[in-house]
Amino acid sequence: MKKTPLYQHHVDLGARMVEYAGWDMPVQYGGIGEETAAVRNDSGIFDVSHMGEIVVSGKDSASFLDWLLTRKISGKQPNQITYALLANEAGGTVDDLLVYETAPETYFLVVNAANKDKDVQHIESSVGRYREKVGAADISVEDVSDRYGQIAWQGPKVRELAATVLPSLGFSEDAVQAILGLKRFRSYQMPDPDGRVEWIVSRTGYTGEDGFEFYVPAEATTALWQGLIDAGIVPAGLGARDVLRLEAGLPLYGHELGEDISALDAGLTRFVDLEHEFQGQRMAETNRRRLIHLVSESKAIPREHYRVIMDGEAVGEVASGTYSPTLEKGIATAFVDKDLDTAGKQLYLEIRSKQLPFSEVESPFVK
Amino acid sequence: MSELRDDVKYAKSHEWVKVEGDIAVIGLTDYAQDQMGDLVFAEVVPAGTTVAVEDSIGSVESVKMASDVYAPVAGEVVEANDTLEDAPEQINETPYDTWLVKIRLSDPAELDQLLDKEGYAALIAEES
């Protein structure tokens, strides 16, 4: 199993370790409930070094990525980050990702750990298909995942805390000002003091809260993590990360997205520009289901694969389900047929052969 | 280190059994509650239910996990702990003092199939 640069820190903090996407990762330290609360009310840090990073560069990289992804990245500001999906030719989803422009004609793609190798293959074969389409094209693809560690610092207090914590960790005054001045989905790059890969700091995250993500040289990850721990920031594991993302209505590959689940199925319409030419444009034709959001009306907690019942019939299946410590209720996403009219209907989930009532709500569950 | 008690027997599925006459009192071990994490839901079958060994007698859930609880012995459930529904955290706080159901033993010989403290300690050492 692969270990992040912070593996020993997690063990020393008493984390419960689990295998996730081939990595030995912390699922929780104190408890998922308290870690979730820390991120919702204050702040917490996550080791997300398992995430993959792929660099696509070359003179034709922007036009290639426009064709590869569900929305155009060309024409964006250099420090602007784009969330997009990598669609397969049938319109299903290979992965969802963030694209950073780290230098002219150089794009840094942040992808899911579980999909990274598949993504690299898909992107490389897509380069081939793109060349067949346009002729010679200057594009190179490089997996740089091993060079980076990644820490996500999330919560409503992050910016306030960062103003004092970052200077104490050796960030220059200019860097602190630039980081605190970042708008959402913008990034800042700074040279690594030891001359390794450049640091990238972005105002992004996967919790629905404000915060930053730090992409740092693998060797520098431990010092940054320890500095944040010493500053009293709560470490949070993958358990809390999954709860937070679901409460915030954010998709997780393998649940709301998959090779046979398109971005449109998952309701990610605003991240799909059907007006531009891209691989997987067929997704409009293959869109047959939609994602609904459910809140438990009883103490019952929904889980993946539970069946959705309406008018006594099975009409769908839960994609993700959890207890929400923030709402103190069970919450779930579920897929139903695109044309199923659920308005005004009482929905139920079948849980251990009982039918328990759920209400349909708008996403996100937690604002 | 999980707490183990001398005065109970253990099932491989992590229930403890305390025998009081012909009644088996069933709960979840300290190891089981620790593996689950903070429980946010618990339900058990109602009194009057007849169960065979390894039938589900309830379920417990934490934020991210759901797990069935199994009958370590066969018999009739004569009492179910209804306070768990509103306070499942009792199982985390005092696992050996929080019972789930009481079963009237239909075959006391089944108790011999259960593990003693040493046997259970070896089982959890293997699992973790």
XYZ file of C-alpha atoms in Angstrom:
495
model
C 0.000 0.000 0.000
C 1.216 3.506 -0.793
C 1.916 5.925 2.017
C 1.742 9.710 1.880
C 4.654 11.763 3.282
C 2.465 12.264 6.385
C 1.841 8.593 7.138
C 3.909 8.513 10.333
C 2.294 11.745 11.554
C -1.138 10.147 11.265
C -0.034 7.056 13.154
C 1.522 9.230 15.874
C -1.714 11.228 16.136
C -3.554 7.958 16.814
C -5.478 7.954 13.536
C -7.420 4.931 12.406
C -5.846 4.010 9.072
C -7.743 2.432 6.172
C -6.954 1.538 2.617
C -8.337 4.047 0.151
C -7.529 3.840 -3.566
C -4.375 1.861 -2.789
C -3.214 4.337 -0.135
C -2.951 3.847 3.612
C -5.007 6.852 4.737
C -6.401 8.246 8.019
C -10.169 7.789 8.174
C -10.492 9.531 11.531
C -8.438 10.832 14.448
C -10.789 11.785 17.299
C -14.144 11.074 15.724
C -15.907 11.894 12.482
C -18.552 13.972 14.276
C -16.092 16.231 16.048
C -13.850 16.572 12.992
C -16.854 17.552 10.864
C -17.903 20.109 13.482
C -14.383 21.584 13.612
C -14.415 22.189 9.854
C -17.977 23.587 9.863
C -17.427 25.929 12.819
C -13.705 26.621 12.996
C -11.119 24.887 10.813
C -9.439 21.563 10.159
C -6.674 20.104 7.996
C -6.733 17.084 5.715
C -3.885 15.121 4.208
C -4.928 14.793 0.585
C -1.494 13.895 -0.747
C -3.024 10.833 -2.407
C -4.650 13.076 -5.029
C -3.043 12.798 -8.460
C -1.399 15.630 -10.373
C -0.927 15.487 -14.128
C 0.773 18.212 -16.189
C -0.437 18.784 -19.742
C 1.779 21.192 -21.647
C 2.740 22.340 -25.106
C 1.701 24.896 -27.678
C -1.557 23.086 -28.407
C -2.355 22.069 -24.830
C -5.124 24.656 -24.299
C -7.055 23.727 -27.423
C -6.520 20.028 -26.642
C -7.907 20.474 -23.104
C -10.881 22.407 -24.482
C -11.660 19.327 -26.571
C -10.846 16.886 -23.758
C -12.948 18.519 -21.015
C -16.621 19.387 -20.535
C -15.847 23.112 -20.516
C -13.283 25.386 -22.072
C -10.209 26.359 -20.147
C -8.864 28.716 -22.794
C -9.688 32.358 -22.243
C -9.508 32.052 -18.457
C -7.260 34.235 -16.287
C -3.865 32.600 -15.657
C -4.563 32.142 -11.914
C -8.153 31.035 -12.404
C -8.982 27.405 -11.581
C -11.541 25.461 -13.596
C -13.578 22.531 -12.278
C -14.436 20.263 -15.193
C -15.097 16.663 -16.097
C -13.198 14.257 -18.224
C -15.853 12.508 -20.297
C -15.507 9.265 -22.192
C -16.682 9.034 -25.800
C -20.112 7.791 -24.720
C -20.550 10.781 -22.415
C -19.892 8.909 -19.162
C -17.313 10.235 -16.741
C -13.660 9.193 -16.574
C -12.991 11.593 -13.692
C -13.723 15.040 -12.326
C -10.815 17.403 -11.864
C -9.432 20.867 -11.282
C -7.300 22.595 -13.898
C -4.684 25.175 -12.894
C -2.661 27.128 -15.439
C 0.737 27.128 -13.744
C 2.728 28.686 -16.626
C 1.916 29.725 -20.183
C 0.812 26.613 -22.105
C 1.219 24.510 -18.955
C -1.777 23.045 -17.152
C -1.783 21.256 -13.812
C -4.648 18.785 -13.502
C -5.661 17.585 -10.036
C -7.437 14.238 -10.233
C -8.843 11.552 -7.945
C -6.300 9.111 -6.526
C -8.391 6.103 -7.509
C -8.541 7.258 -11.133
C -5.090 8.698 -11.665
C -3.540 5.879 -13.719
C -6.711 5.503 -15.764
C -6.771 9.277 -16.335
C -3.186 9.343 -17.610
C -4.031 6.538 -20.059
C -7.226 8.232 -21.146
C -5.488 11.578 -21.672
C -2.643 9.955 -23.642
C -5.022 8.028 -25.891
C -7.081 11.192 -26.303
C -3.951 13.005 -27.510
C -3.776 10.351 -30.230
C -7.419 10.864 -31.172
C -6.932 14.629 -31.119
C -3.963 14.370 -33.477
C -6.021 12.211 -35.855
C -8.561 15.004 -35.864
C -6.348 18.093 -36.191
C -3.054 16.725 -37.486
C 0.232 17.279 -35.660
C -0.207 18.834 -32.241
C 2.341 19.878 -29.637
C 1.038 18.293 -26.410
C 2.864 16.426 -23.677
C 1.408 14.618 -20.679
C 3.338 13.951 -17.479
C 2.261 12.309 -14.233
C 3.888 14.408 -11.481
C 1.901 12.979 -8.559
C 4.958 11.655 -6.728
C 6.500 15.104 -6.493
C 3.647 16.646 -4.555
C 2.112 16.383 -1.152
C -1.203 18.136 -0.614
C -2.840 19.593 2.473
C -6.360 21.050 2.531
C -7.082 23.583 5.282
C -10.819 24.148 5.460
C -13.305 26.027 7.611
C -14.863 29.445 8.197
C -11.930 30.570 10.384
C -9.151 29.595 7.969
C -8.467 33.050 6.524
C -8.448 34.715 9.918
C -6.120 32.049 11.324
C -3.906 32.024 8.225
C -3.060 35.690 8.785
C -1.168 34.736 11.937
C -0.278 31.086 11.342
C 1.290 31.371 7.871
C 3.895 34.020 8.862
C 4.919 31.794 11.786
C 5.465 28.948 9.308
C 7.957 31.009 7.330
C 5.670 32.307 4.574
C 6.939 35.722 3.427
C 4.827 38.809 3.990
C 4.222 39.055 0.235
C 3.100 35.433 0.068
C 0.727 35.851 3.013
C -0.789 38.965 1.465
C -1.202 37.231 -1.885
C -2.763 34.128 -0.319
C -5.170 36.135 1.843
C -6.074 38.206 -1.216
C -7.037 35.167 -3.316
C -10.587 35.085 -4.580
C -12.387 31.754 -4.703
C -11.045 29.372 -7.333
C -7.851 31.397 -7.762
C -4.320 30.221 -7.133
C -0.998 31.658 -6.122
C 2.391 30.120 -6.825
C 5.587 30.641 -4.941
C 9.077 29.281 -5.327
C 10.021 26.545 -2.888
C 12.743 27.933 -0.596
C 14.775 24.768 -1.232
C 14.460 25.040 -4.986
C 12.229 22.007 -5.477
C 8.867 22.138 -7.278
C 6.992 25.378 -6.898
C 4.343 25.627 -4.181
C 0.780 26.184 -5.331
C -1.790 27.584 -2.936
C -5.421 27.864 -4.022
C -8.661 29.023 -2.461
C -10.435 25.765 -3.150
C -11.702 22.747 -1.236
C -14.137 19.888 -1.018
C -16.104 20.701 2.114
C -18.433 23.562 1.188
C -16.429 25.786 3.531
C -13.908 28.491 2.733
C -10.272 27.455 2.808
C -7.047 26.765 1.017
C -5.330 23.816 -0.577
C -1.529 23.642 -0.579
C 0.370 21.649 -3.197
C 3.894 21.426 -1.881
C 7.030 19.423 -2.642
C 6.561 15.971 -1.088
C 9.547 16.575 1.236
C 8.086 19.868 2.514
C 4.644 18.445 3.360
C 5.594 17.235 6.829
C 6.874 20.635 8.018
C 3.726 22.396 6.819
C 1.477 19.772 8.430
C 3.378 19.824 11.720
C 3.307 23.622 11.773
C -0.469 23.623 11.381
C -0.880 20.921 14.044
C 1.387 22.910 16.401
C -0.818 25.940 15.762
C -3.694 23.904 17.195
C -5.513 23.115 13.955
C -7.622 19.943 14.192
C -6.638 17.097 11.846
C -9.586 15.611 9.993
C -9.699 12.291 8.154
C -11.308 10.880 5.048
C -14.472 10.063 7.023
C -15.143 13.713 7.818
C -14.077 14.691 4.303
C -16.745 12.438 2.809
C -19.436 13.684 5.201
C -18.533 17.322 4.519
C -18.567 16.908 0.752
C -21.938 15.151 0.813
C -23.454 17.777 3.136
C -22.171 20.375 0.653
C -23.755 18.488 -2.267
C -20.412 17.813 -3.973
C -20.070 14.681 -6.121
C -17.696 11.818 -5.387
C -16.459 9.679 -8.246
C -17.734 6.120 -7.882
C -20.967 7.396 -6.322
C -22.483 10.383 -8.144
C -20.114 9.990 -11.136
C -18.810 6.967 -13.034
C -17.915 5.576 -16.438
C -21.654 5.091 -17.046
C -22.820 8.182 -15.160
C -22.460 11.477 -16.998
C -22.011 14.958 -15.607
C -25.566 15.721 -16.746
C -26.915 12.668 -14.875
C -25.217 14.023 -11.766
C -26.799 17.453 -12.221
C -23.468 19.155 -12.950
C -24.991 21.061 -15.882
C -23.183 24.298 -15.095
C -19.817 22.582 -15.538
C -20.743 21.314 -18.997
C -20.616 23.642 -21.980
C -22.558 21.750 -24.617
C -21.984 24.604 -27.080
C -18.293 23.788 -27.489
C -16.921 20.753 -29.293
C -15.598 18.139 -26.872
C -15.085 14.431 -26.502
C -18.156 13.006 -24.830
C -20.500 15.624 -26.213
C -22.981 12.777 -26.706
C -23.847 12.992 -23.017
C -26.878 15.113 -23.889
C -28.332 12.120 -25.779
C -27.444 9.568 -23.124
C -28.806 11.585 -20.189
C -31.477 9.291 -18.735
C -31.399 9.866 -15.011
C -31.189 12.641 -12.511
C -29.797 13.017 -9.023
C -32.140 13.836 -6.161
C -31.292 14.856 -2.595
C -33.064 13.267 0.353
C -33.282 13.984 4.069
C -34.466 11.379 6.550
C -37.748 12.097 8.325
C -36.964 9.458 10.970
C -33.814 8.367 12.789
C -32.990 6.038 9.877
C -29.670 6.573 8.132
C -29.508 6.048 4.366
C -26.652 4.082 2.814
C -25.408 3.400 -0.697
C -27.608 1.066 -2.821
C -30.751 1.417 -0.684
C -33.781 1.486 -2.973
C -35.943 4.580 -3.425
C -39.670 3.852 -3.245
C -42.458 6.069 -4.614
C -46.122 5.038 -4.870
C -45.102 1.571 -3.712
C -42.599 1.030 -6.516
C -38.808 1.024 -6.623
C -37.846 4.107 -8.634
C -34.168 4.539 -7.887
C -31.136 3.822 -5.764
C -29.034 5.723 -3.234
C -25.658 6.882 -4.596
C -24.247 8.216 -1.296
C -25.753 8.166 2.149
C -24.538 9.138 5.585
C -25.547 10.528 8.920
C -25.047 14.288 8.792
C -23.560 15.430 12.108
C -24.327 19.033 11.112
C -28.057 18.442 10.496
C -28.266 15.515 12.955
C -30.211 13.573 10.309
C -29.592 11.010 7.622
C -28.933 12.483 4.159
C -28.557 10.869 0.749
C -28.183 11.420 -2.941
C -30.064 9.028 -5.211
C -30.557 8.493 -8.911
C -34.037 8.268 -10.402
C -35.273 8.206 -13.969
C -34.853 11.618 -15.599
C -38.574 11.910 -16.317
C -39.825 10.705 -12.943
C -41.931 13.459 -11.409
C -41.249 13.436 -7.682
C -42.859 16.827 -6.987
C -45.200 16.646 -4.033
C -44.630 12.902 -3.643
C -43.735 11.127 -0.434
C -40.512 9.204 -1.013
C -39.278 6.258 1.031
C -36.054 4.307 1.279
C -36.119 0.579 1.825
C -33.921 -0.021 4.848
C -33.619 -3.574 6.203
C -36.955 -4.467 4.549
C -38.771 -1.499 6.108
C -39.865 1.582 4.173
C -38.879 4.793 5.900
C -39.943 8.298 4.827
C -37.567 10.802 3.258
C -38.108 14.363 1.986
C -36.641 15.656 -1.209
C -34.609 18.837 -0.720
C -32.485 21.169 -2.824
C -28.713 20.698 -2.872
C -26.655 21.536 -0.868
C -27.915 19.969 2.348
C -25.797 22.377 4.381
C -25.367 25.941 3.125
C -6.399 -1.598 24.076
C -9.960 -2.823 24.225
C -11.438 -3.757 27.570
C -12.263 -7.446 28.102
C -14.290 -8.920 30.936
C -14.004 -12.275 32.683
C -17.683 -12.606 33.520
C -18.986 -12.732 29.927
C -18.581 -14.999 26.910
C -17.888 -13.698 23.420
C -19.218 -14.371 19.915
C -16.946 -14.127 16.865
C -19.296 -11.441 15.576
C -18.316 -9.254 18.566
C -21.289 -9.613 20.890
C -20.826 -10.418 24.573
C -23.128 -12.816 26.398
C -23.755 -12.811 30.116
C -25.710 -15.758 31.457
C -28.244 -15.171 34.244
C -30.065 -18.453 34.868
C -31.740 -19.412 31.588
C -31.448 -15.851 30.243
C -28.604 -14.688 28.003
C -27.985 -10.944 28.190
C -26.458 -9.675 24.931
C -24.370 -6.588 24.297
C -21.590 -5.320 22.027
C -17.952 -5.620 23.036
C -15.694 -2.662 23.703
C -13.683 -3.655 20.631
C -16.831 -3.598 18.463
C -17.970 -0.166 19.626
C -14.446 1.194 19.145
C -14.293 -0.160 15.583
C -17.647 1.421 14.776
C -16.857 4.838 16.245
C -19.478 7.129 17.782
C -22.841 5.452 17.335
C -25.672 7.620 16.065
C -28.313 4.923 15.566
C -29.258 1.648 17.223
C -32.304 -0.560 16.959
C -33.038 -4.035 18.245
C -35.755 -6.580 17.486
C -38.813 -6.358 19.771
C -39.513 -8.651 22.693
C -41.337 -11.770 21.558
C -39.116 -12.369 18.538
C -37.737 -15.890 18.262
C -34.206 -16.011 16.924
C -31.759 -18.657 15.742
C -27.995 -18.385 16.145
C -26.586 -15.742 13.758
C -29.986 -14.172 13.041
C -29.916 -10.402 13.063
C -31.135 -9.029 16.378
C -30.616 -5.410 15.503
C -28.320 -2.921 13.902
C -25.966 -0.193 15.005
C -24.721 2.667 12.884
C -22.053 5.318 13.225
C -21.666 8.289 10.874
C -20.106 6.229 8.109
C -20.809 2.610 9.045
C -23.785 0.319 9.499
C -23.465 -3.092 11.100
C -25.887 -5.862 12.007
C -25.876 -7.363 15.477
C -26.249 -11.141 15.508
C -27.786 -13.545 17.961
C -24.956 -15.522 19.621
C -27.548 -17.992 20.974
C -31.031 -19.155 19.965
C -34.229 -18.487 21.872
C -36.970 -15.978 22.470
C -36.166 -12.325 22.989
C -37.804 -11.634 26.331
C -36.691 -8.027 26.706
C -35.340 -5.405 24.306
C -33.504 -2.283 25.414
C -35.720 0.507 24.088
C -33.556 3.289 25.498
C -30.944 2.713 22.785
C -33.023 4.329 20.073
C -32.733 7.720 21.732
C -29.287 7.211 23.247
C -27.134 4.846 21.168
C -24.031 6.479 22.620
C -24.545 4.412 25.784
C -22.957 1.548 23.856
C -19.804 3.608 23.276
C -19.676 4.867 26.832
C -20.328 1.665 28.789
C -20.289 -1.255 26.365
C -20.413 -3.987 29.022
C -23.115 -2.269 31.067
C -25.351 -1.560 28.073
C -27.356 -4.591 27.042
C -29.233 -4.810 23.746
C -31.583 -7.757 24.230
C -32.202 -10.585 26.688
C -32.807 -14.010 25.163
C -34.370 -17.011 26.922
C -31.985 -19.814 25.976
C -33.567 -22.618 23.980
C -30.378 -24.672 24.056
C -27.902 -23.827 26.838
C -25.335 -26.140 25.182
C -24.818 -23.427 22.550
C -22.961 -21.415 25.164
C -20.058 -23.840 24.771
C -19.557 -22.600 21.222
C -18.746 -19.092 22.472
C -15.251 -17.809 23.149
C -13.793 -17.087 26.538
C -11.758 -13.967 27.260
C -8.486 -15.442 25.967
C -10.098 -16.820 22.831
C -11.695 -13.467 22.048
C -8.477 -11.578 22.780
C -6.735 -13.804 20.223
C -9.516 -13.155 17.689
C -9.296 -9.367 17.927
C -5.504 -9.466 17.892
C -5.782 -11.286 14.581
C -8.320 -8.827 13.179
C -6.445 -5.642 14.060
